[in-house]
Amino acid sequence: MSKPVRRIGVFTSGGDAPGMNAAIRAVVRTSIHLGIECIGIRRGYHGLINGDFIPLDFKSVSGLSRRGGTMLYTARSEDFKAKEGQAKAAATCKLLGLDALVGIGGDGTFRGLLCLAEQGLSVIGIPGTIDNDIACSTYTIGFDSACNTALECIDKLRDTIQSHERCSVVEVMGRHAGHVALNVGVACGATAVLVPEQEVDYEKDVVEPIRRSRLSGQTHFMVIVAEGVEGGAYGVAKRITDETALDTRVTILGHVQRGGTPTSRDRIAATYMGYEAVHLLSEGQSCRVVAKQGNEYTSFDIHEALAMTKGLDPQTYTVMRTLTGVQ
Ligand code: ATP
């Protein structure tokens, strides 16, 4: 029988994502409901090594769900990857009387949690990343907000490329995963969408859809490129200019996609996930990642979760190929 959890530390780590604050709020309020104390560790593993914490009570997370970013700040810590850093972090947990940790972040954050589980702490991970690239979960906190932010920018760009009859190449986030590019591409009605999961055949995937669109009477073109696509947006734009002589402009959306007010989908997913994380701990569970599968919230063993792989949603990919006219 595992020891009952009396005090939880919650932190955010890796890249920030809209909705992380709603997850923090849910962790704090669920803890209070279950008679568990909760403190916030600031700046991820960096803060855990340095004892950078704040007490969190009911009032301190009031009004937090609608705020972008993370009230606990986030960081990447090289020091934590070394055994010495992990020992310091474990010592901080002991000093603060923590029995358990909830880490909100991506795969790297979950790997870090496993190191602390080896030191005797109960740990739970919550998938928070705009990339939607956590394999065990069909959804990650921040994805919907990031897609909506990108869409808003792309809609504005479309007005100007339509007026000037240009081709726009827009780079969206996704170094290794094309989920944002694919979803945004489908939602904005892109002429072509390029993702890092698929090797690009310029003639088939870009030039031919532009040509077909031009022949149908269209005079402006929107090409969405995930940042991890070889050559990036500038490489793609050069190929388009070389092949079509269209007036082609590049826009890199960049970090703007990480900010802003979280959408209702992100607030709700984050709230359920925070609630679920604390319930898992109160049931004596550890080393689990909270996950969304369809409409259900569940959890996976962290080792199992890290061994899983996630491809693009095949249905969305097929719809995109169909609507852009790629054979
Ligand atoms: P994102 O998807 O936004 O990149 P992430 O959680 O994957 O989020 P990382 O930078 O990979 O982001 O990891 C966050 C932190 O977790 C790292 O800075 C490091 O402190 C810790 N971490 C990552 N990998 C490991 C590992 N293998 N062992 C111990 N700690 C790790």
PDB file of C-alpha atoms in Angstrom, residues 28-196:
ATOM      1  CA  VAL A  28      -4.712  23.205  -7.164  1.00  0.00           C
ATOM      2  CA  ARG A  29      -8.491  23.209  -6.756  1.00  0.00           C
ATOM      3  CA  THR A  30      -8.802  19.405  -7.031  1.00  0.00           C
ATOM      4  CA  SER A  31      -6.036  18.990  -4.452  1.00  0.00           C
ATOM      5  CA  ILE A  32      -7.802  21.327  -2.042  1.00  0.00           C
ATOM      6  CA  HIS A  33     -11.048  19.417  -2.579  1.00  0.00           C
ATOM      7  CA  LEU A  34      -9.294  16.164  -1.656  1.00  0.00           C
ATOM      8  CA  GLY A  35      -7.564  17.672   1.388  1.00  0.00           C
ATOM      9  CA  ILE A  36      -4.129  17.755  -0.266  1.00  0.00           C
ATOM     10  CA  GLU A  37      -1.800  20.771  -0.070  1.00  0.00           C
ATOM     11  CA  CYS A  38      -0.396  22.120  -3.298  1.00  0.00           C
ATOM     12  CA  ILE A  39       2.612  24.282  -4.038  1.00  0.00           C
ATOM     13  CA  GLY A  40       3.824  25.662  -7.354  1.00  0.00           C
ATOM     14  CA  ILE A  41       7.390  25.052  -8.522  1.00  0.00           C
ATOM     15  CA  ARG A  42       8.492  27.904 -10.770  1.00  0.00           C
ATOM     16  CA  ARG A  43      10.652  27.530 -13.898  1.00  0.00           C
ATOM     17  CA  GLY A  44      10.283  23.769 -14.307  1.00  0.00           C
ATOM     18  CA  TYR A  45      13.194  21.528 -13.318  1.00  0.00           C
ATOM     19  CA  HIS A  46      15.409  24.592 -12.958  1.00  0.00           C
ATOM     20  CA  GLY A  47      13.168  25.767 -10.118  1.00  0.00           C
ATOM     21  CA  LEU A  48      13.070  22.320  -8.592  1.00  0.00           C
ATOM     22  CA  ILE A  49      16.870  22.280  -8.384  1.00  0.00           C
ATOM     23  CA  ASN A  50      16.960  25.777  -6.883  1.00  0.00           C
ATOM     24  CA  GLY A  51      13.979  25.540  -4.532  1.00  0.00           C
ATOM     25  CA  ASP A  52      12.001  28.199  -6.433  1.00  0.00           C
ATOM     26  CA  PHE A  53       8.435  27.712  -5.227  1.00  0.00           C
ATOM     27  CA  ILE A  54       5.239  29.535  -4.309  1.00  0.00           C
ATOM     28  CA  PRO A  55       2.370  28.387  -2.105  1.00  0.00           C
ATOM     29  CA  LEU A  56      -0.865  27.954  -4.034  1.00  0.00           C
ATOM     30  CA  ASP A  57      -4.246  28.275  -2.388  1.00  0.00           C
ATOM     31  CA  PHE A  58      -7.806  28.493  -3.703  1.00  0.00           C
ATOM     32  CA  LYS A  59      -7.624  32.242  -4.304  1.00  0.00           C
ATOM     33  CA  SER A  60      -4.178  32.258  -5.933  1.00  0.00           C
ATOM     34  CA  VAL A  61      -5.497  30.444  -9.021  1.00  0.00           C
ATOM     35  CA  SER A  62      -8.688  32.467  -9.320  1.00  0.00           C
ATOM     36  CA  GLY A  63      -9.349  33.792 -12.851  1.00  0.00           C
ATOM     37  CA  LEU A  64      -6.412  31.804 -14.214  1.00  0.00           C
ATOM     38  CA  SER A  65      -8.159  29.687 -16.873  1.00  0.00           C
ATOM     39  CA  ARG A  66      -8.491  32.494 -19.356  1.00  0.00           C
ATOM     40  CA  ARG A  67      -4.850  33.573 -19.142  1.00  0.00           C
ATOM     41  CA  GLY A  68      -2.285  32.453 -21.738  1.00  0.00           C
ATOM     42  CA  GLY A  69       1.271  31.477 -20.855  1.00  0.00           C
ATOM     43  CA  THR A  70       2.018  29.902 -17.493  1.00  0.00           C
ATOM     44  CA  MET A  71       1.904  31.660 -14.114  1.00  0.00           C
ATOM     45  CA  LEU A  72       4.644  29.289 -12.932  1.00  0.00           C
ATOM     46  CA  TYR A  73       6.988  30.255 -15.792  1.00  0.00           C
ATOM     47  CA  THR A  74       8.667  27.506 -17.752  1.00  0.00           C
ATOM     48  CA  ALA A  75      12.249  26.595 -18.541  1.00  0.00           C
ATOM     49  CA  ARG A  76      14.519  23.953 -20.011  1.00  0.00           C
ATOM     50  CA  SER A  77      17.206  22.741 -17.621  1.00  0.00           C
ATOM     51  CA  GLU A  78      20.382  21.047 -18.826  1.00  0.00           C
ATOM     52  CA  ASP A  79      21.512  20.701 -15.188  1.00  0.00           C
ATOM     53  CA  PHE A  80      18.559  18.467 -14.429  1.00  0.00           C
ATOM     54  CA  LYS A  81      19.645  15.955 -17.078  1.00  0.00           C
ATOM     55  CA  ALA A  82      22.711  15.140 -14.924  1.00  0.00           C
ATOM     56  CA  LYS A  83      22.410  12.865 -11.871  1.00  0.00           C
ATOM     57  CA  GLU A  84      23.675  15.675  -9.642  1.00  0.00           C
ATOM     58  CA  GLY A  85      20.844  17.973 -10.727  1.00  0.00           C
ATOM     59  CA  GLN A  86      18.287  15.232 -10.171  1.00  0.00           C
ATOM     60  CA  ALA A  87      19.661  14.593  -6.670  1.00  0.00           C
ATOM     61  CA  LYS A  88      19.351  18.328  -5.884  1.00  0.00           C
ATOM     62  CA  ALA A  89      15.787  18.372  -7.189  1.00  0.00           C
ATOM     63  CA  ALA A  90      14.911  15.340  -5.060  1.00  0.00           C
ATOM     64  CA  ALA A  91      16.481  17.071  -2.046  1.00  0.00           C
ATOM     65  CA  THR A  92      14.287  20.144  -2.693  1.00  0.00           C
ATOM     66  CA  CYS A  93      11.211  17.911  -2.741  1.00  0.00           C
ATOM     67  CA  LYS A  94      12.234  16.388   0.570  1.00  0.00           C
ATOM     68  CA  LEU A  95      12.870  19.813   2.095  1.00  0.00           C
ATOM     69  CA  LEU A  96       9.453  21.061   0.941  1.00  0.00           C
ATOM     70  CA  GLY A  97       7.753  17.902   2.225  1.00  0.00           C
ATOM     71  CA  LEU A  98       6.473  16.929  -1.238  1.00  0.00           C
ATOM     72  CA  ASP A  99       5.181  13.391  -1.729  1.00  0.00           C
ATOM     73  CA  ALA A 100       4.248  13.889  -5.360  1.00  0.00           C
ATOM     74  CA  LEU A 101       4.809  16.002  -8.464  1.00  0.00           C
ATOM     75  CA  VAL A 102       2.585  16.908 -11.392  1.00  0.00           C
ATOM     76  CA  GLY A 103       4.621  18.011 -14.425  1.00  0.00           C
ATOM     77  CA  ILE A 104       2.874  19.733 -17.339  1.00  0.00           C
ATOM     78  CA  GLY A 105       4.905  19.550 -20.551  1.00  0.00           C
ATOM     79  CA  GLY A 106       6.065  17.224 -23.294  1.00  0.00           C
ATOM     80  CA  ASP A 107       8.049  14.000 -23.615  1.00  0.00           C
ATOM     81  CA  GLY A 108      11.229  15.534 -22.143  1.00  0.00           C
ATOM     82  CA  THR A 109       9.283  16.609 -19.054  1.00  0.00           C
ATOM     83  CA  PHE A 110       7.912  13.070 -18.654  1.00  0.00           C
ATOM     84  CA  ARG A 111      11.456  11.599 -18.928  1.00  0.00           C
ATOM     85  CA  GLY A 112      12.478  13.952 -16.141  1.00  0.00           C
ATOM     86  CA  LEU A 113       9.561  12.771 -13.996  1.00  0.00           C
ATOM     87  CA  LEU A 114      10.783   9.181 -14.310  1.00  0.00           C
ATOM     88  CA  CYS A 115      14.150  10.245 -12.857  1.00  0.00           C
ATOM     89  CA  LEU A 116      12.366  11.660  -9.817  1.00  0.00           C
ATOM     90  CA  ALA A 117      10.174   8.563  -9.471  1.00  0.00           C
ATOM     91  CA  GLU A 118      13.427   6.614  -9.052  1.00  0.00           C
ATOM     92  CA  GLN A 119      14.098   8.861  -6.018  1.00  0.00           C
ATOM     93  CA  GLY A 120      10.843   7.751  -4.401  1.00  0.00           C
ATOM     94  CA  LEU A 121       8.412  10.471  -5.509  1.00  0.00           C
ATOM     95  CA  SER A 122       4.989   9.813  -6.992  1.00  0.00           C
ATOM     96  CA  VAL A 123       4.803  11.498 -10.387  1.00  0.00           C
ATOM     97  CA  ILE A 124       2.127  12.271 -12.961  1.00  0.00           C
ATOM     98  CA  GLY A 125       2.575  13.964 -16.339  1.00  0.00           C
ATOM     99  CA  ILE A 126       0.060  16.145 -18.174  1.00  0.00           C
ATOM    100  CA  PRO A 127       0.533  16.620 -21.936  1.00  0.00           C
ATOM    101  CA  GLY A 128       0.983  20.350 -22.518  1.00  0.00           C
ATOM    102  CA  THR A 129       2.407  21.277 -25.910  1.00  0.00           C
ATOM    103  CA  ILE A 130       0.987  23.119 -28.907  1.00  0.00           C
ATOM    104  CA  ASP A 131       2.453  20.465 -31.236  1.00  0.00           C
ATOM    105  CA  ASN A 132      -0.077  17.734 -30.277  1.00  0.00           C
ATOM    106  CA  ASP A 133       2.810  15.269 -30.545  1.00  0.00           C
ATOM    107  CA  ILE A 134       2.337  13.182 -27.393  1.00  0.00           C
ATOM    108  CA  ALA A 135       1.711   9.700 -28.728  1.00  0.00           C
ATOM    109  CA  CYS A 136      -0.530   8.311 -25.972  1.00  0.00           C
ATOM    110  CA  SER A 137      -2.982  11.210 -26.146  1.00  0.00           C
ATOM    111  CA  THR A 138      -5.142  12.242 -29.065  1.00  0.00           C
ATOM    112  CA  TYR A 139      -5.028  15.789 -27.696  1.00  0.00           C
ATOM    113  CA  THR A 140      -2.460  17.993 -25.971  1.00  0.00           C
ATOM    114  CA  ILE A 141      -3.108  21.267 -24.146  1.00  0.00           C
ATOM    115  CA  GLY A 142      -2.496  24.286 -26.376  1.00  0.00           C
ATOM    116  CA  PHE A 143      -3.040  22.692 -29.788  1.00  0.00           C
ATOM    117  CA  ASP A 144      -6.439  24.227 -30.500  1.00  0.00           C
ATOM    118  CA  SER A 145      -5.406  27.707 -29.378  1.00  0.00           C
ATOM    119  CA  ALA A 146      -2.243  27.570 -31.494  1.00  0.00           C
ATOM    120  CA  CYS A 147      -4.221  26.443 -34.553  1.00  0.00           C
ATOM    121  CA  ASN A 148      -6.761  29.231 -34.045  1.00  0.00           C
ATOM    122  CA  THR A 149      -4.046  31.858 -33.637  1.00  0.00           C
ATOM    123  CA  ALA A 150      -2.359  30.659 -36.832  1.00  0.00           C
ATOM    124  CA  LEU A 151      -5.720  30.685 -38.644  1.00  0.00           C
ATOM    125  CA  GLU A 152      -6.478  34.224 -37.585  1.00  0.00           C
ATOM    126  CA  CYS A 153      -3.114  35.390 -38.982  1.00  0.00           C
ATOM    127  CA  ILE A 154      -3.581  33.387 -42.190  1.00  0.00           C
ATOM    128  CA  ASP A 155      -7.065  34.838 -42.765  1.00  0.00           C
ATOM    129  CA  LYS A 156      -5.534  38.312 -42.544  1.00  0.00           C
ATOM    130  CA  LEU A 157      -2.743  37.350 -44.931  1.00  0.00           C
ATOM    131  CA  ARG A 158      -5.273  36.014 -47.388  1.00  0.00           C
ATOM    132  CA  ASP A 159      -6.883  39.441 -47.687  1.00  0.00           C
ATOM    133  CA  THR A 160      -3.627  40.978 -48.814  1.00  0.00           C
ATOM    134  CA  ILE A 161      -2.451  38.141 -51.102  1.00  0.00           C
ATOM    135  CA  GLN A 162      -5.871  38.180 -52.738  1.00  0.00           C
ATOM    136  CA  SER A 163      -5.569  41.916 -53.418  1.00  0.00           C
ATOM    137  CA  HIS A 164      -2.076  41.594 -54.844  1.00  0.00           C
ATOM    138  CA  GLU A 165      -2.636  38.201 -56.519  1.00  0.00           C
ATOM    139  CA  ARG A 166       0.337  36.630 -54.781  1.00  0.00           C
ATOM    140  CA  CYS A 167       1.400  33.285 -53.443  1.00  0.00           C
ATOM    141  CA  SER A 168       1.880  33.162 -49.682  1.00  0.00           C
ATOM    142  CA  VAL A 169       4.078  30.566 -47.989  1.00  0.00           C
ATOM    143  CA  VAL A 170       3.268  30.451 -44.287  1.00  0.00           C
ATOM    144  CA  GLU A 171       5.471  28.558 -41.860  1.00  0.00           C
ATOM    145  CA  VAL A 172       3.681  27.245 -38.774  1.00  0.00           C
ATOM    146  CA  MET A 173       5.162  25.495 -35.738  1.00  0.00           C
ATOM    147  CA  GLY A 174       6.090  21.819 -35.847  1.00  0.00           C
ATOM    148  CA  ARG A 175       9.748  20.848 -36.032  1.00  0.00           C
ATOM    149  CA  HIS A 176       9.021  17.132 -35.990  1.00  0.00           C
ATOM    150  CA  ALA A 177       5.248  16.962 -36.259  1.00  0.00           C
ATOM    151  CA  GLY A 178       2.854  18.346 -38.855  1.00  0.00           C
ATOM    152  CA  HIS A 179      -0.355  18.313 -36.795  1.00  0.00           C
ATOM    153  CA  VAL A 180      -0.609  22.128 -36.626  1.00  0.00           C
ATOM    154  CA  ALA A 181       0.204  22.502 -40.348  1.00  0.00           C
ATOM    155  CA  LEU A 182      -2.272  19.822 -41.388  1.00  0.00           C
ATOM    156  CA  ASN A 183      -5.159  21.124 -39.272  1.00  0.00           C
ATOM    157  CA  VAL A 184      -4.533  24.751 -40.129  1.00  0.00           C
ATOM    158  CA  GLY A 185      -4.140  23.842 -43.804  1.00  0.00           C
ATOM    159  CA  VAL A 186      -7.503  22.083 -43.881  1.00  0.00           C
ATOM    160  CA  ALA A 187      -9.210  24.847 -41.901  1.00  0.00           C
ATOM    161  CA  CYS A 188      -7.913  27.729 -44.064  1.00  0.00           C
ATOM    162  CA  GLY A 189      -8.489  25.958 -47.358  1.00  0.00           C
ATOM    163  CA  ALA A 190      -4.809  25.956 -48.321  1.00  0.00           C
ATOM    164  CA  THR A 191      -3.627  25.361 -51.877  1.00  0.00           C
ATOM    165  CA  ALA A 192      -0.938  22.987 -50.543  1.00  0.00           C
ATOM    166  CA  VAL A 193       0.206  21.697 -47.139  1.00  0.00           C
ATOM    167  CA  LEU A 194       3.690  20.346 -46.400  1.00  0.00           C
ATOM    168  CA  VAL A 195       4.503  18.329 -43.270  1.00  0.00           C
ATOM    169  CA  PRO A 196       7.769  16.886 -41.936  1.00  0.00           C
TER     170      PRO A 196
END
